[in-house]
Amino acid sequence: MASQRTDIPHMTFEQELYQRIDEVLHYLWDPIGVAREPFARDEYAAYVPEVFGLVAEGAGEQKLMGYLLQVEGDAMGLAARPSHARRIAEMLVEWRDVLEQKYGDAP
């Protein structure tokens, strides 16, 4: 039996950036340690739109780091993890840069 090929719909810059941000926040930022829990996959979903807006508007690492630290401290009541927040902010900016190249300097 021959395998049938199905085309995967092409994502836009915004769709892929949003997805990558969601993945970075859940699997890598993960301030409360739930990344390995399938039931908690949407734990950080409420923060994705704000982070997406910042990244899409061209925010730098410092602004993103500040937002992540503010969420960790004010919204979650956790101790600050500046070095971790910096690494996550760097990844977010890197994803934006990679996807801009992939999609031809998208907005």
Short mmCIF file of C-alpha atoms in Angstrom, two decimals:
data_model
loop_
_atom_site.label_atom_id
_atom_site.label_comp_id
_atom_site.label_asym_id
_atom_site.label_seq_id
_atom_site.Cartn_x
_atom_site.Cartn_y
_atom_site.Cartn_z
CA MET A 1 0.00 0.00 0.00
CA ALA A 2 1.48 3.35 -1.03
CA SER A 3 1.70 6.03 1.61
CA GLN A 4 -0.39 9.09 1.01
CA ARG A 5 1.29 12.47 1.43
CA THR A 6 -0.66 15.19 3.14
CA ASP A 7 0.52 18.77 3.11
CA ILE A 8 0.85 20.55 6.40
CA PRO A 9 -0.61 24.04 6.23
CA HIS A 10 2.03 26.73 6.02
CA MET A 11 2.34 28.80 9.17
CA THR A 12 2.71 32.55 9.10
CA PHE A 13 5.49 34.39 10.91
CA GLU A 14 3.05 35.41 13.65
CA GLN A 15 1.65 31.91 14.09
CA GLU A 16 5.06 30.30 14.36
CA LEU A 17 6.42 33.03 16.65
CA TYR A 18 3.39 32.60 18.93
CA GLN A 19 3.90 28.82 19.00
CA ARG A 20 7.62 29.13 19.75
CA ILE A 21 6.97 31.61 22.56
CA ASP A 22 4.40 29.25 24.06
CA GLU A 23 6.92 26.39 23.91
CA VAL A 24 9.76 28.45 25.40
CA LEU A 25 7.59 29.64 28.28
CA HIS A 26 6.24 26.18 29.06
CA TYR A 27 9.28 23.97 28.57
CA LEU A 28 12.16 26.31 29.36
CA TRP A 29 11.01 29.27 31.47
CA ASP A 30 8.69 27.08 33.61
CA PRO A 31 9.02 29.02 36.90
CA ILE A 32 6.81 26.65 38.89
CA GLY A 33 8.23 23.41 37.49
CA VAL A 34 5.27 21.88 35.66
CA ALA A 35 6.79 21.26 32.22
CA ARG A 36 6.75 17.49 32.71
CA GLU A 37 3.09 17.42 33.69
CA PRO A 38 0.79 16.88 30.67
CA PHE A 39 -2.22 18.27 32.53
CA ALA A 40 -0.41 21.58 33.03
CA ARG A 41 0.39 22.24 29.36
CA ASP A 42 -1.60 25.49 29.42
CA GLU A 43 -0.20 26.72 32.75
CA TYR A 44 1.56 29.73 31.22
CA ALA A 45 -0.86 30.35 28.33
CA ALA A 46 -2.12 33.56 29.92
CA TYR A 47 1.36 35.10 29.59
CA VAL A 48 1.90 34.18 25.93
CA PRO A 49 -0.10 37.08 24.39
CA GLU A 50 1.84 39.72 26.36
CA VAL A 51 5.21 38.14 25.62
CA PHE A 52 4.21 37.75 21.97
CA GLY A 53 3.30 41.44 21.81
CA LEU A 54 6.63 42.46 23.30
CA VAL A 55 8.65 40.18 21.04
CA ALA A 56 6.70 41.11 17.90
CA GLU A 57 7.14 44.83 18.66
CA GLY A 58 10.90 44.33 18.77
CA ALA A 59 11.45 44.43 22.52
CA GLY A 60 15.01 43.76 23.60
CA GLU A 61 16.30 41.26 26.08
CA GLN A 62 16.17 43.70 29.02
CA LYS A 63 12.50 44.51 28.53
CA LEU A 64 11.57 40.85 28.14
CA MET A 65 13.66 39.90 31.15
CA GLY A 66 11.94 42.61 33.20
CA TYR A 67 8.51 41.31 32.24
CA LEU A 68 9.41 37.71 33.10
CA LEU A 69 10.84 38.76 36.47
CA GLN A 70 7.76 40.87 37.19
CA VAL A 71 5.48 37.91 36.47
CA GLU A 72 7.57 35.57 38.59
CA GLY A 73 7.68 37.99 41.52
CA ASP A 74 4.38 39.86 41.45
CA ALA A 75 1.99 37.36 39.87
CA MET A 76 3.52 34.15 41.19
CA GLY A 77 5.19 35.31 44.40
CA LEU A 78 8.45 33.57 43.52
CA ALA A 79 12.01 34.63 44.18
CA ALA A 80 13.73 36.42 41.33
CA ARG A 81 15.85 34.33 38.96
CA PRO A 82 17.56 37.02 36.90
CA SER A 83 20.12 34.80 35.18
CA HIS A 84 17.39 32.36 34.11
CA ALA A 85 15.10 35.18 32.98
CA ARG A 86 17.98 36.64 30.95
CA ARG A 87 18.58 33.30 29.19
CA ILE A 88 14.88 32.99 28.36
CA ALA A 89 14.76 36.58 27.06
CA GLU A 90 17.80 35.85 24.89
CA MET A 91 16.05 32.77 23.46
CA LEU A 92 12.91 34.74 22.69
CA VAL A 93 14.89 37.40 20.82
CA GLU A 94 16.83 34.69 19.00
CA TRP A 95 13.60 32.98 17.92
CA ARG A 96 12.31 36.30 16.58
CA ASP A 97 15.53 36.82 14.62
CA VAL A 98 15.53 33.28 13.20
CA LEU A 99 11.89 33.51 12.15
CA GLU A 100 12.37 36.94 10.59
CA GLN A 101 15.07 35.40 8.43
CA LYS A 102 12.89 32.38 7.65
CA TYR A 103 9.89 34.49 6.67
CA GLY A 104 11.85 37.28 4.99
CA ASP A 105 12.00 40.04 7.60
CA ALA A 106 8.37 39.74 8.64
CA PRO A 107 6.93 42.52 10.78
#
